[in-house]
Coordinates of C-alpha atoms and ligand atoms in Angstrom, one line a residue:
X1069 CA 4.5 23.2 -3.8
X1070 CA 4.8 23.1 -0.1
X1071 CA 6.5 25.7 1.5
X1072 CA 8.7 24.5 4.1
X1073 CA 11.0 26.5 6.2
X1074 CA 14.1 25.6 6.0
X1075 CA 15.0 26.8 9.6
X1076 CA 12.3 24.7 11.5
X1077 CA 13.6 21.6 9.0
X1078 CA 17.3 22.2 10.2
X1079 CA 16.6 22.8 14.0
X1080 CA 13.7 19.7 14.3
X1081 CA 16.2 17.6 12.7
X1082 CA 19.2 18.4 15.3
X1083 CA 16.8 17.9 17.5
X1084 CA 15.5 14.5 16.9
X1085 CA 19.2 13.7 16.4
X1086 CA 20.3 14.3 20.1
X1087 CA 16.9 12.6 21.1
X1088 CA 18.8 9.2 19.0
X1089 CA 22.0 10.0 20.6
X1090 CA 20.9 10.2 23.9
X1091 CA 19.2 6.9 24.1
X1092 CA 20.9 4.3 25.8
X1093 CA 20.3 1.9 22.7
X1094 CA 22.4 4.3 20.9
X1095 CA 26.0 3.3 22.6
X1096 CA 24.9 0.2 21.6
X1097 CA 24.2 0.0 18.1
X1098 CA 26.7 2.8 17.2
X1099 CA 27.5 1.7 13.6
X1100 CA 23.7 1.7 13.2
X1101 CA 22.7 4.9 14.1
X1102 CA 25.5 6.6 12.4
X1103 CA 24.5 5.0 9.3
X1104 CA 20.7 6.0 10.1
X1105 CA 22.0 9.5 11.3
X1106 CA 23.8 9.8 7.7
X1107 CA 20.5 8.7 5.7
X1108 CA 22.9 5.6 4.5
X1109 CA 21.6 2.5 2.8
X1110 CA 20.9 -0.5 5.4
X1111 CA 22.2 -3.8 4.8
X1112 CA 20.2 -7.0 5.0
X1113 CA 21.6 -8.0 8.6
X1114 CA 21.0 -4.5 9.8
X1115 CA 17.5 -4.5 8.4
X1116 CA 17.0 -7.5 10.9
X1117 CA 18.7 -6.2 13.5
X1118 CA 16.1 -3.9 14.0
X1119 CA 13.4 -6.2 13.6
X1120 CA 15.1 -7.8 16.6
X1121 CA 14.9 -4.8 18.9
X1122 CA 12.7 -4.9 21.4
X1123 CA 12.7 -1.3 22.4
X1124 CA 10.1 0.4 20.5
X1125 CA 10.8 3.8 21.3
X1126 CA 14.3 3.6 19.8
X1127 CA 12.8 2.6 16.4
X1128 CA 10.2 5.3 16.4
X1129 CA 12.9 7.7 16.4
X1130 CA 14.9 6.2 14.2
X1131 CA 12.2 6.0 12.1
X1132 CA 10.4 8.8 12.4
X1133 CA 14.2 10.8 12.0
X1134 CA 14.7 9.6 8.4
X1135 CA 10.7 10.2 7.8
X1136 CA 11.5 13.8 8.8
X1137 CA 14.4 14.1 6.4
X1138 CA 12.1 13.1 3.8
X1139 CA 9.1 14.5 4.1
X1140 CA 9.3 16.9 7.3
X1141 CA 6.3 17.3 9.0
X1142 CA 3.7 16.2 6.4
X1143 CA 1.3 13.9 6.4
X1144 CA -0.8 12.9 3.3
X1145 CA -4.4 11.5 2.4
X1146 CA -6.2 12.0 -0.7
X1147 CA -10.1 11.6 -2.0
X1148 CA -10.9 8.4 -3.0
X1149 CA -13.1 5.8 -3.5
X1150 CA -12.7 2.0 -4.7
X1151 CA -14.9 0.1 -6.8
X1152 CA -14.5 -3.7 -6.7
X1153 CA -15.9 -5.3 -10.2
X1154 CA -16.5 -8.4 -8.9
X1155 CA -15.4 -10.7 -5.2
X1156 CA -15.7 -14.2 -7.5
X1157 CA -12.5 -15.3 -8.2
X1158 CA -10.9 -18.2 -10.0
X1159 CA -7.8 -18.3 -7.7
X1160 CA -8.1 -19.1 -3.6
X1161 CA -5.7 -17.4 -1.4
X1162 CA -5.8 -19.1 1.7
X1163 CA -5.7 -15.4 3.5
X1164 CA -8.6 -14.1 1.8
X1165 CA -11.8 -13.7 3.3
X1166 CA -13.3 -11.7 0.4
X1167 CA -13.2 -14.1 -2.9
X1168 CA -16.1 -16.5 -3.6
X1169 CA -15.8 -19.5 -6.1
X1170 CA -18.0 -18.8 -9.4
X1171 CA -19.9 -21.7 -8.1
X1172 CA -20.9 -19.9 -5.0
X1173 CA -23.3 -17.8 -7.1
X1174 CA -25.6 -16.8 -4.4
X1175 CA -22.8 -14.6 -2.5
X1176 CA -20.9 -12.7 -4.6
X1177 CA -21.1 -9.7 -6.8
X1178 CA -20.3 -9.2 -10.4
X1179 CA -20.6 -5.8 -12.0
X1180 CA -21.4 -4.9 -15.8
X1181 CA -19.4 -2.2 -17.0
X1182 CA -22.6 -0.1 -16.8
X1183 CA -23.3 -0.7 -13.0
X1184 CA -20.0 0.4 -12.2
X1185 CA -19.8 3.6 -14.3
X1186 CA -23.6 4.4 -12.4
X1187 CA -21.3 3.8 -9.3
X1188 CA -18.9 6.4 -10.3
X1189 CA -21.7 8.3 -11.1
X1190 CA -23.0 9.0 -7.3
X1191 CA -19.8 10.8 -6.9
X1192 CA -20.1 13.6 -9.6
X1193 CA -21.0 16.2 -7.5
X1194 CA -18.2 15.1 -4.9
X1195 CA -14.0 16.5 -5.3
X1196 CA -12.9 12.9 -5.4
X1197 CA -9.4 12.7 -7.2
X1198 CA -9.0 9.0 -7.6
X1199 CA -11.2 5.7 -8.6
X1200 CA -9.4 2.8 -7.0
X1201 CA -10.0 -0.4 -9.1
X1202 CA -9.5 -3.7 -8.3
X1203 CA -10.8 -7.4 -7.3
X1204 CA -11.4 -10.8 -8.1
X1205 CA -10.3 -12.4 -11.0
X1206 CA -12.7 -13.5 -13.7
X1207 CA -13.3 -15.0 -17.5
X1208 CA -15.7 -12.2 -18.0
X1209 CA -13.7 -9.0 -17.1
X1210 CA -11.2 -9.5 -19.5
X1211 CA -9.1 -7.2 -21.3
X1212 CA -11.9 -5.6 -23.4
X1213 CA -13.5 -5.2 -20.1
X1214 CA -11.7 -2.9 -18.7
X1215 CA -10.7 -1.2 -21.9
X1216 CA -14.6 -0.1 -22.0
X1217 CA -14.8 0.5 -18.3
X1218 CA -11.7 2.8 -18.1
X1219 CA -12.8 4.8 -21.6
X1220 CA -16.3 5.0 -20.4
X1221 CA -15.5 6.8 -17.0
X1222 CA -12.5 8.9 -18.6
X1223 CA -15.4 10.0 -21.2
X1224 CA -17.6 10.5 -18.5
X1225 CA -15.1 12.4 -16.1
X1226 CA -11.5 13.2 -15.7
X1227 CA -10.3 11.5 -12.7
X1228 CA -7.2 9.8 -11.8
X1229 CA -7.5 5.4 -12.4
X1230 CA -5.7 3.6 -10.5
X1231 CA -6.5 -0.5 -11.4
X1232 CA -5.5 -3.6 -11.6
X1233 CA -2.6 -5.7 -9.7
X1234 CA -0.4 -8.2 -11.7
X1235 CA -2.3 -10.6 -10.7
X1236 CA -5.4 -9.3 -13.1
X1237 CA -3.3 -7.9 -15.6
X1238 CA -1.3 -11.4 -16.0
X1239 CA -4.2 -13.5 -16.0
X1240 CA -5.9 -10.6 -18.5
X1241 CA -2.8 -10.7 -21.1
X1242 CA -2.9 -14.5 -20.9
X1243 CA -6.1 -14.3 -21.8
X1244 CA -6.1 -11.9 -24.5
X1245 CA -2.6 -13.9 -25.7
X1246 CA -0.5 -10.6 -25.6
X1247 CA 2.9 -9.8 -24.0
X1248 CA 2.2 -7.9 -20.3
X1249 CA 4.0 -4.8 -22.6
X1250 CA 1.1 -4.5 -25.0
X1251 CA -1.5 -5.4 -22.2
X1252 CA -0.4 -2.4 -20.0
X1253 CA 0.0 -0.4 -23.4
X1254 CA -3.8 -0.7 -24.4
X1255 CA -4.9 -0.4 -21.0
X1256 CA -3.1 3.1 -20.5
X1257 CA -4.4 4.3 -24.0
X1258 CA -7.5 3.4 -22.0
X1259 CA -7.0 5.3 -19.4
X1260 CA -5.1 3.4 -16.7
X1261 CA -3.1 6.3 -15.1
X1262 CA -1.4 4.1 -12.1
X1263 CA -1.7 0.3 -10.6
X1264 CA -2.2 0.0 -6.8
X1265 CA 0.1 -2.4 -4.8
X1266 CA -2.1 -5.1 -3.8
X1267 CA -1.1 -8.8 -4.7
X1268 CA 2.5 -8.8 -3.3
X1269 CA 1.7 -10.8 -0.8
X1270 CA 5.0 -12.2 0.3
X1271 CA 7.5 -12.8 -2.4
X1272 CA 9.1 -16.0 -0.5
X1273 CA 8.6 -18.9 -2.9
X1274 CA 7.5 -21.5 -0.1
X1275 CA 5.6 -19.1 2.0
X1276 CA 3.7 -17.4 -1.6
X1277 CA 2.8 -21.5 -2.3
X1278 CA 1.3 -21.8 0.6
X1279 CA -0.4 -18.3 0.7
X1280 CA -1.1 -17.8 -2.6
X1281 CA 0.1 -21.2 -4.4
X1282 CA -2.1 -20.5 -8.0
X1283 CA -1.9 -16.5 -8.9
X1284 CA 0.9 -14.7 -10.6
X1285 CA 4.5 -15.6 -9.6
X1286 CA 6.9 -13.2 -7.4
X1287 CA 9.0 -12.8 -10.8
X1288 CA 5.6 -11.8 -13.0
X1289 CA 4.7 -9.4 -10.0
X1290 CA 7.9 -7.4 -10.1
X1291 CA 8.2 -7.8 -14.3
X1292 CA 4.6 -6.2 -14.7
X1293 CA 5.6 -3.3 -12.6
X1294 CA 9.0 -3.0 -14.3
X1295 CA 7.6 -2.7 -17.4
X1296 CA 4.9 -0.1 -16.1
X1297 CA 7.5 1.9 -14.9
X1298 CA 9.5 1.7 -18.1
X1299 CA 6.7 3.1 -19.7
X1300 CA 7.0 6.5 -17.5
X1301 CA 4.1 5.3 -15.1
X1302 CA 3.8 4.8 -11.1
X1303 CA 2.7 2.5 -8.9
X1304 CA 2.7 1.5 -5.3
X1305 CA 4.3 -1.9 -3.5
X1306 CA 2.5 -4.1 -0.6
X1307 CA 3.8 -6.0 1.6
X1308 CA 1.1 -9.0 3.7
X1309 CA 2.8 -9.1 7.3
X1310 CA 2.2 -10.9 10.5
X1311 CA 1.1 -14.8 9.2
X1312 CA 3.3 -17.7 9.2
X1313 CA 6.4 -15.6 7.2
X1314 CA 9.1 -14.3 9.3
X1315 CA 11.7 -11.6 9.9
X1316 CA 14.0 -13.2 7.0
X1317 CA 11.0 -13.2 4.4
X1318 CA 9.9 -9.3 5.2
X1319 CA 13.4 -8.3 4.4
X1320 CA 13.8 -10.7 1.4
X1321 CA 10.6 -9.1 0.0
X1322 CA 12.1 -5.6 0.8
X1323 CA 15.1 -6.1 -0.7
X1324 CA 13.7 -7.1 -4.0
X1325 CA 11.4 -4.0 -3.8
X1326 CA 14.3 -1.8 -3.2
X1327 CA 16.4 -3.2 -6.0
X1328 CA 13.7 -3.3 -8.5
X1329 CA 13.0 1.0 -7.2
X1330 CA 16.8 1.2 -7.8
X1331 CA 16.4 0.0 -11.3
X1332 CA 12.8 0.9 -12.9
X1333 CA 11.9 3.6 -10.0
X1334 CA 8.5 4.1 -10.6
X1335 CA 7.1 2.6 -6.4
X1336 CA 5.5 6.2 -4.7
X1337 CA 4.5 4.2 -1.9
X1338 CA 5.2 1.2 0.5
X1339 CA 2.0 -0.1 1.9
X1340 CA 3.0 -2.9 4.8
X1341 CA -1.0 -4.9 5.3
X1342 CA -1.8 -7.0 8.8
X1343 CA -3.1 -9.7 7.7
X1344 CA -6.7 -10.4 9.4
X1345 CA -7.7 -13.0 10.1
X1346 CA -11.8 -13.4 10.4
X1347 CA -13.3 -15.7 8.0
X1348 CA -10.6 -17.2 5.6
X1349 CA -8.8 -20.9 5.3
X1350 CA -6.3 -19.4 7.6
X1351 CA -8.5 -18.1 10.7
X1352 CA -6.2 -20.4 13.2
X1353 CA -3.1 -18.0 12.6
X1354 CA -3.5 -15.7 15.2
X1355 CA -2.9 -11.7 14.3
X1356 CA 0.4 -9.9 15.4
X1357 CA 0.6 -7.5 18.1
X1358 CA 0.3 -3.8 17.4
X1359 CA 3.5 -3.9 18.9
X1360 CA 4.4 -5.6 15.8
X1361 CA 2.7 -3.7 13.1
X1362 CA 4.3 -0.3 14.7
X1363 CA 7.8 -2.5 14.3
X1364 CA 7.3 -2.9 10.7
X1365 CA 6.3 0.2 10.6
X1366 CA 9.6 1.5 11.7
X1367 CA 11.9 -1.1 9.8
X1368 CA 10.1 -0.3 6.2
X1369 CA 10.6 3.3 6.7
X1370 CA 14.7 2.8 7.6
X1371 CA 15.1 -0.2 5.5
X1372 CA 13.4 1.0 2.0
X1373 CA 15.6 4.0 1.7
X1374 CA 14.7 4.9 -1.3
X1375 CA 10.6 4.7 -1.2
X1376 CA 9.3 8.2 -0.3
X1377 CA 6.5 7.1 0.8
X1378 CA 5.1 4.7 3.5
X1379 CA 1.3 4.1 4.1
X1380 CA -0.4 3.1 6.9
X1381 CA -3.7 1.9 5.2
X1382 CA -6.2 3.2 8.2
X1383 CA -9.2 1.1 6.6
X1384 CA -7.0 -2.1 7.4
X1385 CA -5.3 -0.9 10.9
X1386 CA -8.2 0.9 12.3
X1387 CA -7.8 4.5 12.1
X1388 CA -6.3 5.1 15.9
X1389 CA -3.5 2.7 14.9
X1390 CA -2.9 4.3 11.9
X1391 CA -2.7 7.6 13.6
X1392 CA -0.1 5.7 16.6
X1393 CA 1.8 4.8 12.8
X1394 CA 2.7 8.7 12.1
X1395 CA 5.1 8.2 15.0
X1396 CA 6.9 5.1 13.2
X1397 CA 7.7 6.2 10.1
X1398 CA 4.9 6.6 8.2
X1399 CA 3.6 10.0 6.1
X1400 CA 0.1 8.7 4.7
X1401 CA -2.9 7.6 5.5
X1402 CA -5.0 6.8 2.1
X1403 CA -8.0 8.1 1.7
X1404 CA -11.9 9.4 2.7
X1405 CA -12.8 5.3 0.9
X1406 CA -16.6 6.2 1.8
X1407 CA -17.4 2.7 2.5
X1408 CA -16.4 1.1 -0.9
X1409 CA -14.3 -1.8 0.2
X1410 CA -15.3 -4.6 1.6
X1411 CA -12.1 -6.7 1.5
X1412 CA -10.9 -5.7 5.4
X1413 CA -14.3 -5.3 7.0
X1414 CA -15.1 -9.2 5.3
X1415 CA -11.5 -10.1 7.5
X1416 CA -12.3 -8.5 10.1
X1417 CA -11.1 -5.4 10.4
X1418 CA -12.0 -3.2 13.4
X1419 CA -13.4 -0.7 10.3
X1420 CA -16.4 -2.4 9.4
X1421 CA -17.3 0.4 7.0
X1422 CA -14.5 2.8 6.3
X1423 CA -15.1 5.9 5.5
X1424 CA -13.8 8.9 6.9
X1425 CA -14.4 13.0 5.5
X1426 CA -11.1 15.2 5.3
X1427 CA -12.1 17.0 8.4
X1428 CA -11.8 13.6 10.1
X1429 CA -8.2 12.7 8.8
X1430 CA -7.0 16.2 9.3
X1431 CA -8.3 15.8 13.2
X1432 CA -6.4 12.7 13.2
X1433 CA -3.1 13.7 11.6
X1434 CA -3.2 17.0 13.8
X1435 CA -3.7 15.3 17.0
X1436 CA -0.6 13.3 15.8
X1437 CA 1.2 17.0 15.7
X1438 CA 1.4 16.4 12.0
X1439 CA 0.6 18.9 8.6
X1440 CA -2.2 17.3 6.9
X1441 CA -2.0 18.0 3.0
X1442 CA -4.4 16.3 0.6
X1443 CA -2.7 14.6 -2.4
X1444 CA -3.8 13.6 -5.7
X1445 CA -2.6 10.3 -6.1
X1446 CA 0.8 11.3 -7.5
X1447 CA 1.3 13.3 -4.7
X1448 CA 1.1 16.5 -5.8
X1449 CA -0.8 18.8 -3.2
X1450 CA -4.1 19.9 -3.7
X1451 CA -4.9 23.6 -3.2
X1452 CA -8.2 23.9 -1.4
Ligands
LIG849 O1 -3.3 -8.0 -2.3 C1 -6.5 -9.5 1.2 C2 -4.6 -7.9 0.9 C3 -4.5 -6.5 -0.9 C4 -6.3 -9.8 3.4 O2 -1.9 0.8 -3.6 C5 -5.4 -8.9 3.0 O3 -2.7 2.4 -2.6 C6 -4.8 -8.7 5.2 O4 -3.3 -3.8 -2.2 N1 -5.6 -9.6 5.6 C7 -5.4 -5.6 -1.7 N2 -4.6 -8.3 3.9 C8 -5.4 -4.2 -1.2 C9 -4.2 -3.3 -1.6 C10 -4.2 -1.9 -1.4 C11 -5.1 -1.3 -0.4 C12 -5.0 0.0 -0.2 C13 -4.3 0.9 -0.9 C14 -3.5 0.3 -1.9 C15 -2.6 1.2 -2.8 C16 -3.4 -1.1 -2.1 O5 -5.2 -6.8 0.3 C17 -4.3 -7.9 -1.4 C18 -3.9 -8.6 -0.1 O6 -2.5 -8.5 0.1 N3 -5.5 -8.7 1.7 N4 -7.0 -10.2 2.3 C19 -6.4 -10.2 4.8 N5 -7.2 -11.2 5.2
LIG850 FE1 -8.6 -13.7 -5.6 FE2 -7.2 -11.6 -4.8 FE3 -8.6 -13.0 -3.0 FE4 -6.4 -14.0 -4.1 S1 -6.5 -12.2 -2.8 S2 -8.4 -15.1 -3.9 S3 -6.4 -13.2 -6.2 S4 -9.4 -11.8 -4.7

């Protein structure tokens, strides 16, 4: 456990409170703040409201209020690494930079479930807590596929798996013609032990066509993680920002997080992603502001009352952004990664190999005037 003193929790939190109050915003949007101020549940039209304020340092302390009554003055990162199986892919998001068509043989990858575990293999002499799975979407790695990948590294070592979005498990248990229930079932005998957040993308029916027209639907998305939470088990909730979706669609896609936490409440974390913008079908859609990102920052953190946790994914900000992101809201930064994703640096993110080592990440979230505490990946601290 963390030991927090109760004293400095009260007194910072007063004191962040008369910052609010004293800003002129604050005569302003008095309903707003009191509800804030009270930790209250934001409606819909409030959630917009503050996407329409243009004063940033208001929502920072908004934002970064409600942080502190959560989580005080911590700031999390963990030891991880990802392993991709494969960057073919038999679906075509128009935002992805990463996926190759089976018939572009010549420049993909495709691992073997033996060339991966040799992958997690480099890292047994290394304190990594979590192998972060996930990636195209293929015949081959099917449902027996991972069954033998996740038994053969749980044999090999104990460490935390977190795999697969709904998007593989759907197109898995379509394949394998069993219910998403008895997928996730064998796949958690096998050793699953959480599911990341990606393929969210933007719930929006007409903006998900265009985006991502042929993978799972906003309604399979949220029933596969229902189901994974009805089973005891956590996972964690993306959001794809800043492409041709606007205010109205963030908070649509909010809200249905937030009721589906209110009902199955198994989400640890909200991850918001820029989208980038190098090298994919839509390269013409210029990338938001960081004005912007810090924004959604800020309105995730107020408006998802009841997420604990907010991320700002360094490897796709760029780790001084994600740093700047501390002061909106959020309370963790993922993880050390050593270089093992490619899908941001292939989009063309200013981290063209992420990888940072805990003394970097607790420099970063100390500069921020932050307590860095590594996690495991179901938050728990980890005693060094
Ligand atoms: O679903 C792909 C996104 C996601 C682009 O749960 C892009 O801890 C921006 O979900 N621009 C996969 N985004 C990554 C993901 C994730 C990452 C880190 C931690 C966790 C977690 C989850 O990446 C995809 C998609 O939304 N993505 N291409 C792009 N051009
Ligand atoms: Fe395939 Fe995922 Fe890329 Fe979509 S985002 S094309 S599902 S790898």
């Amino acid at each position: 456990m963390i030991d927090f003193s109760q004293d400095t929790v009260i007194e910072s939190l007063e004191t962040k409170k008369n910052l609010i109050l004293q800003h002129p915003y604050s005569k302003q949007y008095t309903e707003l703040v009191e509800k804030i101020l009270n930790i209250q549940r934001l409606s819909d039209e409030e959630g917009l409201m503050l996407y329409q304020m243009h004063d940033l340092s208001f929502l920072a302390l908004l934002a970064d209020y409600v942080n502190f009554s959560k989580n005080h003055n911590v700031v999390y990162y963990n030891r991880n690494i990802h392993i991709e199986p494969t960057n073919f892919c038999v679906y075509s998001c128009a935002f992805c930079s990463y996926s190759r068509l089976i018939k572009q043989k010549d420049e993909g990858w495709k691992y073997t479930v033996d060339e991966i575990l040799e992958i997690v293999k480099k890292y047994d002499n290394q304190p990594i807590t979590e192998i972060h799975i996930t990636g195209g979407v293929i015949p081959q790695q099917d449902l027996n596929f991972y069954i033998e990948l996740f038994q053969k590294i749980k044999t090999h070592r104990n460490i935390h798996i977190k795999a697969l979005t709904p998007v593989e498990i759907h197109y898995i248990s379509k394949k394998a013609k069993l219910s998403y229930a008895e997928t996730l079932q064998k796949l958690s005998e096998a050793g699953l032990d959480s599911m990341p957040g990606g393929g969210a993308e933007i719930f929006n029916k007409e903006i998900r066509e265009k985006i991502a027209g042929d993978k799972c639907t906003t309604e399979q998305w949220l029933e596969i993680h229902r189901i994974w939470h009805s089973m005891g088990k956590r996972s964690n909730a993306t959001m794809l920002y800043g492409h041709i979706e606007t205010y109205e669609h963030r908070i649509e896609h909010m809200k249905m997080l937030r009721d589906l936490q209110d009902e199955a409440g198994g989400f640890q974390a909200f991850i918001p992603l820029k989208f980038r913008n190098k090298n994919n079908q839509m390269s013409h859609v210029p990338e938001v502001s960081i004005v912007e990102d810090m924004k959604n920052y800020a309105v995730a953190r107020l408006y998802l009352d009841n997420f604990q946790h907010i991320k700002a994914y360094w490897a796709m900000l760029g780790r001084h952004n994600a740093q700047i992101a501390l002061h909106f809201g959020a309370d963790d930064l993922d993880g050390t990664i050593d270089d093992t994703t490619k899908i941001y640096s292939m989009a063309g993110s200013e981290e063209q190999h992420p990888s940072m080592t805990t003394e970097e990440i607790r420099q970063l979230i100390l500069q921020a005037k932050r307590i860095p505490v590594e996690r495991d990946t179901l938050y728990n601290p980890i005693q060094n």
